[in-house]
Amino acid sequence: MTRLDRSEIERWFQSFQARFTEALQDIEEQAELIVDLWERPDGGGGETRILSGPGAIEKAAVNFSAVHGPTPPRLSESLAAKSTEFAATGVSIIVHPANPFAPAFHANVRFFETDAGHAWFAGGADLTPNYLFEEDARHFHGHLRAVCDRHDVADYHSWKAACDSYFYLEHRHERRGVGGVFFDHLQDELAGVWAFQQDFAESLRDAYVPILEERKDTPFAPNHRRWQLIRRGRYAEFNLVWDRGTRFGLETGGRTESILASLPPAVVWEYGAEPDPDSPEARLLAEVSGPPRSWVS
């Protein structure tokens, strides 16, 4: 199996964190940037970057981590089960726009290795709208498919199906949004996977930022904001109940504040909240509750 230089991967992830942060700052010039450097007691650390402000981005997080040390007994990664030492590095991104018509965005890229000889990549990206604009979903999925098509190690269609399956709130019987791609435990042809993952990460700006720019100034009313906060409740439920990344970070002793930075800044839970029939809100709920749609031919 090809061995990769983890320190090189870590440096590239850090540089990507800086580039994506700058892309968000280009949209939200008024945003305050909080940079928090942290250390993990058992080894490694990371850098959390939080953007928030009165403009287009209510809250965004672009987080880098590189942790290592003894393999935690409760680590929920099957390939690490027989290891005594592990190392993991990656970047996670979450954007919660202020405008209810602008979708939330999530992405991550990760590399993991153990002293038992296992190494693999994982990652993905998905789009979570409060209001369904089909052209946004087609744009987003079109960019994801294009980057997958450039690499033999990638498989857009199976990874889209994996994303639809993963980002599913079983207790609500609905998906979190309109999906994207999700890949995990890519351990063959590591050099080719690493080339893909760099290309994938760099493509995320063009996949999401034009959508945010298109929707960020759309006029909206209090009822639109209310629906956004209700849908954010679903987002929080997924991250706290089902998300493997949240569980992995907590199980490996990561910094809790950084792990939970993906949560939206404001949510509401209204008992029995249901949209009016035939409303735009009902259309979104029908989309995420029905069979996953193919957004690219």
PDB file of C-alpha atoms in Angstrom:
ATOM      1  CA  MET A   1       0.000   0.000   0.000  1.00  0.00           C
ATOM      2  CA  THR A   2       1.281   3.458  -0.911  1.00  0.00           C
ATOM      3  CA  ARG A   3       2.422   5.448   2.098  1.00  0.00           C
ATOM      4  CA  LEU A   4       1.664   9.152   2.089  1.00  0.00           C
ATOM      5  CA  ASP A   5       3.419  11.902   4.027  1.00  0.00           C
ATOM      6  CA  ARG A   6       0.888  12.938   6.669  1.00  0.00           C
ATOM      7  CA  SER A   7       2.738  16.165   7.424  1.00  0.00           C
ATOM      8  CA  GLU A   8       2.374  17.185   3.764  1.00  0.00           C
ATOM      9  CA  ILE A   9      -1.345  16.445   3.908  1.00  0.00           C
ATOM     10  CA  GLU A  10      -1.676  18.487   7.098  1.00  0.00           C
ATOM     11  CA  ARG A  11       0.080  21.473   5.516  1.00  0.00           C
ATOM     12  CA  TRP A  12      -2.176  21.322   2.473  1.00  0.00           C
ATOM     13  CA  PHE A  13      -5.294  21.122   4.641  1.00  0.00           C
ATOM     14  CA  GLN A  14      -4.150  24.194   6.568  1.00  0.00           C
ATOM     15  CA  SER A  15      -3.590  26.140   3.358  1.00  0.00           C
ATOM     16  CA  PHE A  16      -7.025  25.083   2.095  1.00  0.00           C
ATOM     17  CA  GLN A  17      -8.582  26.284   5.352  1.00  0.00           C
ATOM     18  CA  ALA A  18      -7.065  29.712   4.731  1.00  0.00           C
ATOM     19  CA  ARG A  19      -8.280  29.858   1.121  1.00  0.00           C
ATOM     20  CA  PHE A  20     -11.859  28.913   1.945  1.00  0.00           C
ATOM     21  CA  THR A  21     -11.955  31.378   4.838  1.00  0.00           C
ATOM     22  CA  GLU A  22     -10.872  34.119   2.425  1.00  0.00           C
ATOM     23  CA  ALA A  23     -13.620  33.094  -0.016  1.00  0.00           C
ATOM     24  CA  LEU A  24     -16.224  33.600   2.705  1.00  0.00           C
ATOM     25  CA  GLN A  25     -14.675  36.891   3.775  1.00  0.00           C
ATOM     26  CA  ASP A  26     -14.966  38.122   0.182  1.00  0.00           C
ATOM     27  CA  ILE A  27     -18.751  37.706   0.548  1.00  0.00           C
ATOM     28  CA  GLU A  28     -19.063  38.931   4.114  1.00  0.00           C
ATOM     29  CA  GLU A  29     -16.655  41.820   4.552  1.00  0.00           C
ATOM     30  CA  GLN A  30     -18.340  42.889   7.795  1.00  0.00           C
ATOM     31  CA  ALA A  31     -17.930  39.508   9.439  1.00  0.00           C
ATOM     32  CA  GLU A  32     -15.870  39.176  12.577  1.00  0.00           C
ATOM     33  CA  LEU A  33     -13.244  36.442  12.319  1.00  0.00           C
ATOM     34  CA  ILE A  34     -12.439  34.530  15.493  1.00  0.00           C
ATOM     35  CA  VAL A  35      -9.293  32.385  15.298  1.00  0.00           C
ATOM     36  CA  ASP A  36      -8.892  29.866  18.100  1.00  0.00           C
ATOM     37  CA  LEU A  37      -5.755  27.711  18.297  1.00  0.00           C
ATOM     38  CA  TRP A  38      -6.211  24.687  20.531  1.00  0.00           C
ATOM     39  CA  GLU A  39      -4.177  21.721  21.740  1.00  0.00           C
ATOM     40  CA  ARG A  40      -5.350  18.192  22.446  1.00  0.00           C
ATOM     41  CA  PRO A  41      -3.914  16.822  25.718  1.00  0.00           C
ATOM     42  CA  ASP A  42      -3.206  13.383  24.197  1.00  0.00           C
ATOM     43  CA  GLY A  43      -1.514  14.808  21.098  1.00  0.00           C
ATOM     44  CA  GLY A  44      -2.028  17.323  18.326  1.00  0.00           C
ATOM     45  CA  GLY A  45      -4.518  20.146  18.074  1.00  0.00           C
ATOM     46  CA  GLY A  46      -6.090  22.431  15.564  1.00  0.00           C
ATOM     47  CA  GLU A  47      -7.327  25.829  14.495  1.00  0.00           C
ATOM     48  CA  THR A  48     -10.970  26.862  14.650  1.00  0.00           C
ATOM     49  CA  ARG A  49     -12.059  29.802  12.514  1.00  0.00           C
ATOM     50  CA  ILE A  50     -15.507  31.297  13.148  1.00  0.00           C
ATOM     51  CA  LEU A  51     -17.095  34.011  10.997  1.00  0.00           C
ATOM     52  CA  SER A  52     -20.183  35.881  12.146  1.00  0.00           C
ATOM     53  CA  GLY A  53     -21.685  39.260  11.532  1.00  0.00           C
ATOM     54  CA  PRO A  54     -24.691  41.371  10.559  1.00  0.00           C
ATOM     55  CA  GLY A  55     -24.510  40.585   6.851  1.00  0.00           C
ATOM     56  CA  ALA A  56     -24.885  37.537   4.619  1.00  0.00           C
ATOM     57  CA  ILE A  57     -23.325  34.958   6.933  1.00  0.00           C
ATOM     58  CA  GLU A  58     -24.932  34.543  10.322  1.00  0.00           C
ATOM     59  CA  LYS A  59     -22.337  31.949  11.289  1.00  0.00           C
ATOM     60  CA  ALA A  60     -19.657  29.996   9.483  1.00  0.00           C
ATOM     61  CA  ALA A  61     -16.936  27.676  10.744  1.00  0.00           C
ATOM     62  CA  VAL A  62     -13.841  26.563   8.833  1.00  0.00           C
ATOM     63  CA  ASN A  63     -11.957  24.209  11.127  1.00  0.00           C
ATOM     64  CA  PHE A  64      -8.615  22.442  10.788  1.00  0.00           C
ATOM     65  CA  SER A  65      -7.438  19.654  13.072  1.00  0.00           C
ATOM     66  CA  ALA A  66      -4.461  17.307  13.253  1.00  0.00           C
ATOM     67  CA  VAL A  67      -4.664  14.962  16.208  1.00  0.00           C
ATOM     68  CA  HIS A  68      -2.709  11.848  17.180  1.00  0.00           C
ATOM     69  CA  GLY A  69      -1.978   9.569  20.082  1.00  0.00           C
ATOM     70  CA  PRO A  70      -3.218   6.348  21.701  1.00  0.00           C
ATOM     71  CA  THR A  71      -6.309   4.938  19.988  1.00  0.00           C
ATOM     72  CA  PRO A  72      -9.319   5.659  22.242  1.00  0.00           C
ATOM     73  CA  PRO A  73     -11.125   2.444  23.262  1.00  0.00           C
ATOM     74  CA  ARG A  74     -14.491   3.834  22.082  1.00  0.00           C
ATOM     75  CA  LEU A  75     -13.262   5.073  18.707  1.00  0.00           C
ATOM     76  CA  SER A  76     -16.097   4.371  16.221  1.00  0.00           C
ATOM     77  CA  GLU A  77     -13.894   3.564  13.221  1.00  0.00           C
ATOM     78  CA  SER A  78     -13.762  -0.141  12.378  1.00  0.00           C
ATOM     79  CA  LEU A  79     -10.381   0.090  10.643  1.00  0.00           C
ATOM     80  CA  ALA A  80      -8.828   1.455  13.836  1.00  0.00           C
ATOM     81  CA  ALA A  81     -10.137  -1.385  16.003  1.00  0.00           C
ATOM     82  CA  LYS A  82      -6.816  -3.291  16.241  1.00  0.00           C
ATOM     83  CA  SER A  83      -4.518  -0.283  16.451  1.00  0.00           C
ATOM     84  CA  THR A  84      -2.819   1.201  19.475  1.00  0.00           C
ATOM     85  CA  GLU A  85      -1.912   4.570  17.893  1.00  0.00           C
ATOM     86  CA  PHE A  86      -3.870   6.706  15.451  1.00  0.00           C
ATOM     87  CA  ALA A  87      -3.567  10.027  13.638  1.00  0.00           C
ATOM     88  CA  ALA A  88      -6.279  12.035  11.922  1.00  0.00           C
ATOM     89  CA  THR A  89      -6.268  15.350  10.112  1.00  0.00           C
ATOM     90  CA  GLY A  90      -8.827  17.275   8.110  1.00  0.00           C
ATOM     91  CA  VAL A  91     -10.880  20.375   7.453  1.00  0.00           C
ATOM     92  CA  SER A  92     -14.583  20.784   8.126  1.00  0.00           C
ATOM     93  CA  ILE A  93     -16.744  23.635   6.825  1.00  0.00           C
ATOM     94  CA  ILE A  94     -20.232  24.775   7.752  1.00  0.00           C
ATOM     95  CA  VAL A  95     -22.026  27.920   6.588  1.00  0.00           C
ATOM     96  CA  HIS A  96     -25.324  29.118   8.063  1.00  0.00           C
ATOM     97  CA  PRO A  97     -26.482  32.112   5.989  1.00  0.00           C
ATOM     98  CA  ALA A  98     -28.639  34.860   7.467  1.00  0.00           C
ATOM     99  CA  ASN A  99     -31.114  34.876   4.586  1.00  0.00           C
ATOM    100  CA  PRO A 100     -33.722  32.076   4.807  1.00  0.00           C
ATOM    101  CA  PHE A 101     -33.606  31.654   1.020  1.00  0.00           C
ATOM    102  CA  ALA A 102     -29.869  30.906   1.051  1.00  0.00           C
ATOM    103  CA  PRO A 103     -29.077  27.251   1.813  1.00  0.00           C
ATOM    104  CA  ALA A 104     -26.750  26.039   4.518  1.00  0.00           C
ATOM    105  CA  PHE A 105     -23.601  24.277   3.341  1.00  0.00           C
ATOM    106  CA  HIS A 106     -21.434  21.580   4.886  1.00  0.00           C
ATOM    107  CA  ALA A 107     -18.263  19.881   3.677  1.00  0.00           C
ATOM    108  CA  ASN A 108     -15.304  18.021   5.084  1.00  0.00           C
ATOM    109  CA  VAL A 109     -12.120  16.316   3.941  1.00  0.00           C
ATOM    110  CA  ARG A 110     -10.243  13.922   6.224  1.00  0.00           C
ATOM    111  CA  PHE A 111      -7.227  11.614   6.341  1.00  0.00           C
ATOM    112  CA  PHE A 112      -6.787   8.891   8.942  1.00  0.00           C
ATOM    113  CA  GLU A 113      -3.996   6.388   9.637  1.00  0.00           C
ATOM    114  CA  THR A 114      -3.085   3.889  12.337  1.00  0.00           C
ATOM    115  CA  ASP A 115      -0.041   1.977  13.495  1.00  0.00           C
ATOM    116  CA  ALA A 116      -1.792  -1.224  12.344  1.00  0.00           C
ATOM    117  CA  GLY A 117      -1.040  -0.245   8.749  1.00  0.00           C
ATOM    118  CA  HIS A 118      -4.405   1.201   7.779  1.00  0.00           C
ATOM    119  CA  ALA A 119      -4.764   4.594   6.080  1.00  0.00           C
ATOM    120  CA  TRP A 120      -7.775   6.085   4.365  1.00  0.00           C
ATOM    121  CA  PHE A 121      -9.500   9.245   3.183  1.00  0.00           C
ATOM    122  CA  ALA A 122     -13.063  10.366   3.775  1.00  0.00           C
ATOM    123  CA  GLY A 123     -15.184  13.412   3.127  1.00  0.00           C
ATOM    124  CA  GLY A 124     -18.161  14.872   1.380  1.00  0.00           C
ATOM    125  CA  ALA A 125     -20.364  17.910   0.861  1.00  0.00           C
ATOM    126  CA  ASP A 126     -24.078  18.562   1.077  1.00  0.00           C
ATOM    127  CA  LEU A 127     -26.578  21.393   0.641  1.00  0.00           C
ATOM    128  CA  THR A 128     -29.419  22.133   3.064  1.00  0.00           C
ATOM    129  CA  PRO A 129     -32.012  24.600   1.751  1.00  0.00           C
ATOM    130  CA  ASN A 130     -34.987  25.962   3.672  1.00  0.00           C
ATOM    131  CA  TYR A 131     -36.702  26.763   0.378  1.00  0.00           C
ATOM    132  CA  LEU A 132     -36.233  24.621  -2.689  1.00  0.00           C
ATOM    133  CA  PHE A 133     -34.663  26.210  -5.761  1.00  0.00           C
ATOM    134  CA  GLU A 134     -34.086  23.404  -8.222  1.00  0.00           C
ATOM    135  CA  GLU A 135     -31.479  25.394 -10.141  1.00  0.00           C
ATOM    136  CA  ASP A 136     -29.379  25.609  -6.960  1.00  0.00           C
ATOM    137  CA  ALA A 137     -29.484  21.848  -6.465  1.00  0.00           C
ATOM    138  CA  ARG A 138     -28.562  21.260 -10.112  1.00  0.00           C
ATOM    139  CA  HIS A 139     -25.671  23.735  -9.899  1.00  0.00           C
ATOM    140  CA  PHE A 140     -24.329  22.148  -6.710  1.00  0.00           C
ATOM    141  CA  HIS A 141     -24.602  18.554  -7.906  1.00  0.00           C
ATOM    142  CA  GLY A 142     -23.255  19.476 -11.320  1.00  0.00           C
ATOM    143  CA  HIS A 143     -20.009  20.705  -9.797  1.00  0.00           C
ATOM    144  CA  LEU A 144     -19.699  17.638  -7.581  1.00  0.00           C
ATOM    145  CA  ARG A 145     -20.246  15.301 -10.494  1.00  0.00           C
ATOM    146  CA  ALA A 146     -17.733  17.198 -12.633  1.00  0.00           C
ATOM    147  CA  VAL A 147     -14.933  16.829 -10.089  1.00  0.00           C
ATOM    148  CA  CYS A 148     -15.762  13.141  -9.600  1.00  0.00           C
ATOM    149  CA  ASP A 149     -15.720  12.558 -13.357  1.00  0.00           C
ATOM    150  CA  ARG A 150     -12.159  13.881 -13.520  1.00  0.00           C
ATOM    151  CA  HIS A 151     -10.845  11.059 -11.299  1.00  0.00           C
ATOM    152  CA  ASP A 152     -10.991   7.305 -11.795  1.00  0.00           C
ATOM    153  CA  VAL A 153     -11.077   6.725  -8.025  1.00  0.00           C
ATOM    154  CA  ALA A 154     -14.321   8.704  -7.640  1.00  0.00           C
ATOM    155  CA  ASP A 155     -17.889   7.499  -8.133  1.00  0.00           C
ATOM    156  CA  TYR A 156     -20.435  10.325  -8.104  1.00  0.00           C
ATOM    157  CA  HIS A 157     -23.548   8.159  -8.356  1.00  0.00           C
ATOM    158  CA  SER A 158     -22.735   5.734  -5.533  1.00  0.00           C
ATOM    159  CA  TRP A 159     -21.423   8.582  -3.363  1.00  0.00           C
ATOM    160  CA  LYS A 160     -24.597  10.581  -3.962  1.00  0.00           C
ATOM    161  CA  ALA A 161     -26.646   7.566  -2.864  1.00  0.00           C
ATOM    162  CA  ALA A 162     -24.423   7.243   0.211  1.00  0.00           C
ATOM    163  CA  CYS A 163     -24.996  10.921   1.004  1.00  0.00           C
ATOM    164  CA  ASP A 164     -28.772  10.590   0.663  1.00  0.00           C
ATOM    165  CA  SER A 165     -28.639   7.608   3.005  1.00  0.00           C
ATOM    166  CA  TYR A 166     -26.239   9.163   5.520  1.00  0.00           C
ATOM    167  CA  PHE A 167     -27.894  12.552   5.955  1.00  0.00           C
ATOM    168  CA  TYR A 168     -31.212  11.010   6.920  1.00  0.00           C
ATOM    169  CA  LEU A 169     -33.059  11.786  10.125  1.00  0.00           C
ATOM    170  CA  GLU A 170     -34.548   8.388  10.829  1.00  0.00           C
ATOM    171  CA  HIS A 171     -36.709   9.696  13.662  1.00  0.00           C
ATOM    172  CA  ARG A 172     -38.216  12.313  11.311  1.00  0.00           C
ATOM    173  CA  HIS A 173     -38.306  10.156   8.162  1.00  0.00           C
ATOM    174  CA  GLU A 174     -36.712  12.936   6.136  1.00  0.00           C
ATOM    175  CA  ARG A 175     -33.336  13.810   4.671  1.00  0.00           C
ATOM    176  CA  ARG A 176     -31.453  16.844   5.902  1.00  0.00           C
ATOM    177  CA  GLY A 177     -31.475  18.566   2.509  1.00  0.00           C
ATOM    178  CA  VAL A 178     -30.894  17.928  -1.186  1.00  0.00           C
ATOM    179  CA  GLY A 179     -27.733  15.932  -0.583  1.00  0.00           C
ATOM    180  CA  GLY A 180     -24.398  15.932  -2.308  1.00  0.00           C
ATOM    181  CA  VAL A 181     -21.704  13.278  -2.020  1.00  0.00           C
ATOM    182  CA  PHE A 182     -20.362  11.261   0.909  1.00  0.00           C
ATOM    183  CA  PHE A 183     -17.340   8.948   0.781  1.00  0.00           C
ATOM    184  CA  ASP A 184     -15.566   7.039   3.506  1.00  0.00           C
ATOM    185  CA  HIS A 185     -12.737   4.538   4.026  1.00  0.00           C
ATOM    186  CA  LEU A 186     -11.082   5.147   0.640  1.00  0.00           C
ATOM    187  CA  GLN A 187      -7.942   3.079   1.198  1.00  0.00           C
ATOM    188  CA  ASP A 188      -6.963   1.803  -2.268  1.00  0.00           C
ATOM    189  CA  GLU A 189      -4.813   3.828  -4.690  1.00  0.00           C
ATOM    190  CA  LEU A 190      -4.109   6.390  -1.979  1.00  0.00           C
ATOM    191  CA  ALA A 191      -2.067   8.666  -4.231  1.00  0.00           C
ATOM    192  CA  GLY A 192      -4.958   8.902  -6.676  1.00  0.00           C
ATOM    193  CA  VAL A 193      -7.440   9.470  -3.864  1.00  0.00           C
ATOM    194  CA  TRP A 194      -5.271  12.240  -2.434  1.00  0.00           C
ATOM    195  CA  ALA A 195      -5.188  13.947  -5.849  1.00  0.00           C
ATOM    196  CA  PHE A 196      -8.959  13.653  -6.028  1.00  0.00           C
ATOM    197  CA  GLN A 197      -9.472  15.002  -2.528  1.00  0.00           C
ATOM    198  CA  GLN A 198      -7.427  18.123  -3.262  1.00  0.00           C
ATOM    199  CA  ASP A 199      -9.384  18.735  -6.471  1.00  0.00           C
ATOM    200  CA  PHE A 200     -12.662  18.075  -4.633  1.00  0.00           C
ATOM    201  CA  ALA A 201     -11.820  20.543  -1.870  1.00  0.00           C
ATOM    202  CA  GLU A 202     -10.825  23.262  -4.332  1.00  0.00           C
ATOM    203  CA  SER A 203     -14.094  22.760  -6.251  1.00  0.00           C
ATOM    204  CA  LEU A 204     -16.256  23.507  -3.220  1.00  0.00           C
ATOM    205  CA  ARG A 205     -15.994  27.272  -3.608  1.00  0.00           C
ATOM    206  CA  ASP A 206     -17.504  27.204  -7.104  1.00  0.00           C
ATOM    207  CA  ALA A 207     -20.098  24.645  -6.022  1.00  0.00           C
ATOM    208  CA  TYR A 208     -21.498  26.768  -3.182  1.00  0.00           C
ATOM    209  CA  VAL A 209     -20.396  30.404  -3.195  1.00  0.00           C
ATOM    210  CA  PRO A 210     -22.340  31.433  -6.352  1.00  0.00           C
ATOM    211  CA  ILE A 211     -25.531  30.080  -4.744  1.00  0.00           C
ATOM    212  CA  LEU A 212     -24.930  32.120  -1.606  1.00  0.00           C
ATOM    213  CA  GLU A 213     -24.206  35.222  -3.678  1.00  0.00           C
ATOM    214  CA  GLU A 214     -27.434  34.708  -5.661  1.00  0.00           C
ATOM    215  CA  ARG A 215     -29.686  34.278  -2.592  1.00  0.00           C
ATOM    216  CA  LYS A 216     -28.123  36.401   0.146  1.00  0.00           C
ATOM    217  CA  ASP A 217     -30.041  39.618  -0.667  1.00  0.00           C
ATOM    218  CA  THR A 218     -33.460  38.076  -1.413  1.00  0.00           C
ATOM    219  CA  PRO A 219     -36.203  40.002   0.454  1.00  0.00           C
ATOM    220  CA  PHE A 220     -37.823  37.939   3.206  1.00  0.00           C
ATOM    221  CA  ALA A 221     -40.512  38.272   5.881  1.00  0.00           C
ATOM    222  CA  PRO A 222     -40.796  37.044   9.508  1.00  0.00           C
ATOM    223  CA  ASN A 223     -42.599  33.870   8.403  1.00  0.00           C
ATOM    224  CA  HIS A 224     -39.585  32.959   6.233  1.00  0.00           C
ATOM    225  CA  ARG A 225     -37.247  33.456   9.185  1.00  0.00           C
ATOM    226  CA  ARG A 226     -39.501  31.325  11.401  1.00  0.00           C
ATOM    227  CA  TRP A 227     -39.334  28.464   8.872  1.00  0.00           C
ATOM    228  CA  GLN A 228     -35.557  28.808   8.646  1.00  0.00           C
ATOM    229  CA  LEU A 229     -35.258  28.426  12.429  1.00  0.00           C
ATOM    230  CA  ILE A 230     -37.530  25.370  12.408  1.00  0.00           C
ATOM    231  CA  ARG A 231     -35.439  23.735   9.679  1.00  0.00           C
ATOM    232  CA  ARG A 232     -32.279  24.581  11.588  1.00  0.00           C
ATOM    233  CA  GLY A 233     -33.730  22.528  14.420  1.00  0.00           C
ATOM    234  CA  ARG A 234     -33.632  19.525  12.090  1.00  0.00           C
ATOM    235  CA  TYR A 235     -30.001  20.346  11.300  1.00  0.00           C
ATOM    236  CA  ALA A 236     -29.122  20.407  15.001  1.00  0.00           C
ATOM    237  CA  GLU A 237     -30.963  17.124  15.577  1.00  0.00           C
ATOM    238  CA  PHE A 238     -28.925  15.376  12.912  1.00  0.00           C
ATOM    239  CA  ASN A 239     -25.592  16.665  14.183  1.00  0.00           C
ATOM    240  CA  LEU A 240     -26.317  15.735  17.786  1.00  0.00           C
ATOM    241  CA  VAL A 241     -28.000  12.372  17.215  1.00  0.00           C
ATOM    242  CA  TRP A 242     -26.666  10.815  13.997  1.00  0.00           C
ATOM    243  CA  ASP A 243     -23.484  12.526  12.792  1.00  0.00           C
ATOM    244  CA  ARG A 244     -20.361  10.327  12.855  1.00  0.00           C
ATOM    245  CA  GLY A 245     -18.043  13.331  12.713  1.00  0.00           C
ATOM    246  CA  THR A 246     -19.470  14.744  15.930  1.00  0.00           C
ATOM    247  CA  ARG A 247     -19.144  11.352  17.618  1.00  0.00           C
ATOM    248  CA  PHE A 248     -15.606  10.852  16.278  1.00  0.00           C
ATOM    249  CA  GLY A 249     -14.466  14.230  17.571  1.00  0.00           C
ATOM    250  CA  LEU A 250     -15.894  13.637  21.027  1.00  0.00           C
ATOM    251  CA  GLU A 251     -14.564  10.081  21.234  1.00  0.00           C
ATOM    252  CA  THR A 252     -11.028  11.148  20.291  1.00  0.00           C
ATOM    253  CA  GLY A 253     -10.899  13.951  22.852  1.00  0.00           C
ATOM    254  CA  GLY A 254     -11.201  16.823  20.401  1.00  0.00           C
ATOM    255  CA  ARG A 255     -12.109  20.299  21.544  1.00  0.00           C
ATOM    256  CA  THR A 256     -15.849  20.288  22.266  1.00  0.00           C
ATOM    257  CA  GLU A 257     -16.343  23.942  21.379  1.00  0.00           C
ATOM    258  CA  SER A 258     -14.821  23.340  17.939  1.00  0.00           C
ATOM    259  CA  ILE A 259     -16.703  20.075  17.364  1.00  0.00           C
ATOM    260  CA  LEU A 260     -20.041  21.761  18.079  1.00  0.00           C
ATOM    261  CA  ALA A 261     -19.178  24.838  16.020  1.00  0.00           C
ATOM    262  CA  SER A 262     -21.190  23.258  13.195  1.00  0.00           C
ATOM    263  CA  LEU A 263     -24.434  23.878  15.067  1.00  0.00           C
ATOM    264  CA  PRO A 264     -26.596  26.788  13.843  1.00  0.00           C
ATOM    265  CA  PRO A 265     -26.511  29.990  15.903  1.00  0.00           C
ATOM    266  CA  ALA A 266     -30.282  30.145  16.482  1.00  0.00           C
ATOM    267  CA  VAL A 267     -33.020  27.504  16.210  1.00  0.00           C
ATOM    268  CA  VAL A 268     -36.585  26.952  17.374  1.00  0.00           C
ATOM    269  CA  TRP A 269     -38.598  23.843  18.111  1.00  0.00           C
ATOM    270  CA  GLU A 270     -42.307  24.506  17.769  1.00  0.00           C
ATOM    271  CA  TYR A 271     -44.455  21.626  18.910  1.00  0.00           C
ATOM    272  CA  GLY A 272     -46.276  20.054  15.989  1.00  0.00           C
ATOM    273  CA  ALA A 273     -45.159  22.726  13.507  1.00  0.00           C
ATOM    274  CA  GLU A 274     -46.503  21.891  10.035  1.00  0.00           C
ATOM    275  CA  PRO A 275     -46.379  24.039   6.876  1.00  0.00           C
ATOM    276  CA  ASP A 276     -49.541  25.199   5.136  1.00  0.00           C
ATOM    277  CA  PRO A 277     -50.653  22.871   2.320  1.00  0.00           C
ATOM    278  CA  ASP A 278     -49.297  23.751  -1.140  1.00  0.00           C
ATOM    279  CA  SER A 279     -46.928  26.344   0.363  1.00  0.00           C
ATOM    280  CA  PRO A 280     -43.216  26.726  -0.512  1.00  0.00           C
ATOM    281  CA  GLU A 281     -42.475  25.318   2.928  1.00  0.00           C
ATOM    282  CA  ALA A 282     -44.625  22.264   2.218  1.00  0.00           C
ATOM    283  CA  ARG A 283     -42.808  21.805  -1.087  1.00  0.00           C
ATOM    284  CA  LEU A 284     -39.451  21.670   0.689  1.00  0.00           C
ATOM    285  CA  LEU A 285     -40.762  19.189   3.240  1.00  0.00           C
ATOM    286  CA  ALA A 286     -42.189  16.977   0.479  1.00  0.00           C
ATOM    287  CA  GLU A 287     -38.817  17.044  -1.299  1.00  0.00           C
ATOM    288  CA  VAL A 288     -36.796  15.895   1.705  1.00  0.00           C
ATOM    289  CA  SER A 289     -39.426  13.343   2.753  1.00  0.00           C
ATOM    290  CA  GLY A 290     -39.811  11.741  -0.674  1.00  0.00           C
ATOM    291  CA  PRO A 291     -37.476   9.571  -2.745  1.00  0.00           C
ATOM    292  CA  PRO A 292     -34.076  11.197  -3.458  1.00  0.00           C
ATOM    293  CA  ARG A 293     -34.014  12.971  -6.776  1.00  0.00           C
ATOM    294  CA  SER A 294     -31.339  12.805  -9.467  1.00  0.00           C
ATOM    295  CA  TRP A 295     -30.160  16.391  -9.996  1.00  0.00           C
ATOM    296  CA  VAL A 296     -27.819  15.683 -12.919  1.00  0.00           C
ATOM    297  CA  SER A 297     -28.414  13.567 -16.005  1.00  0.00           C
TER     298      SER A 297
END
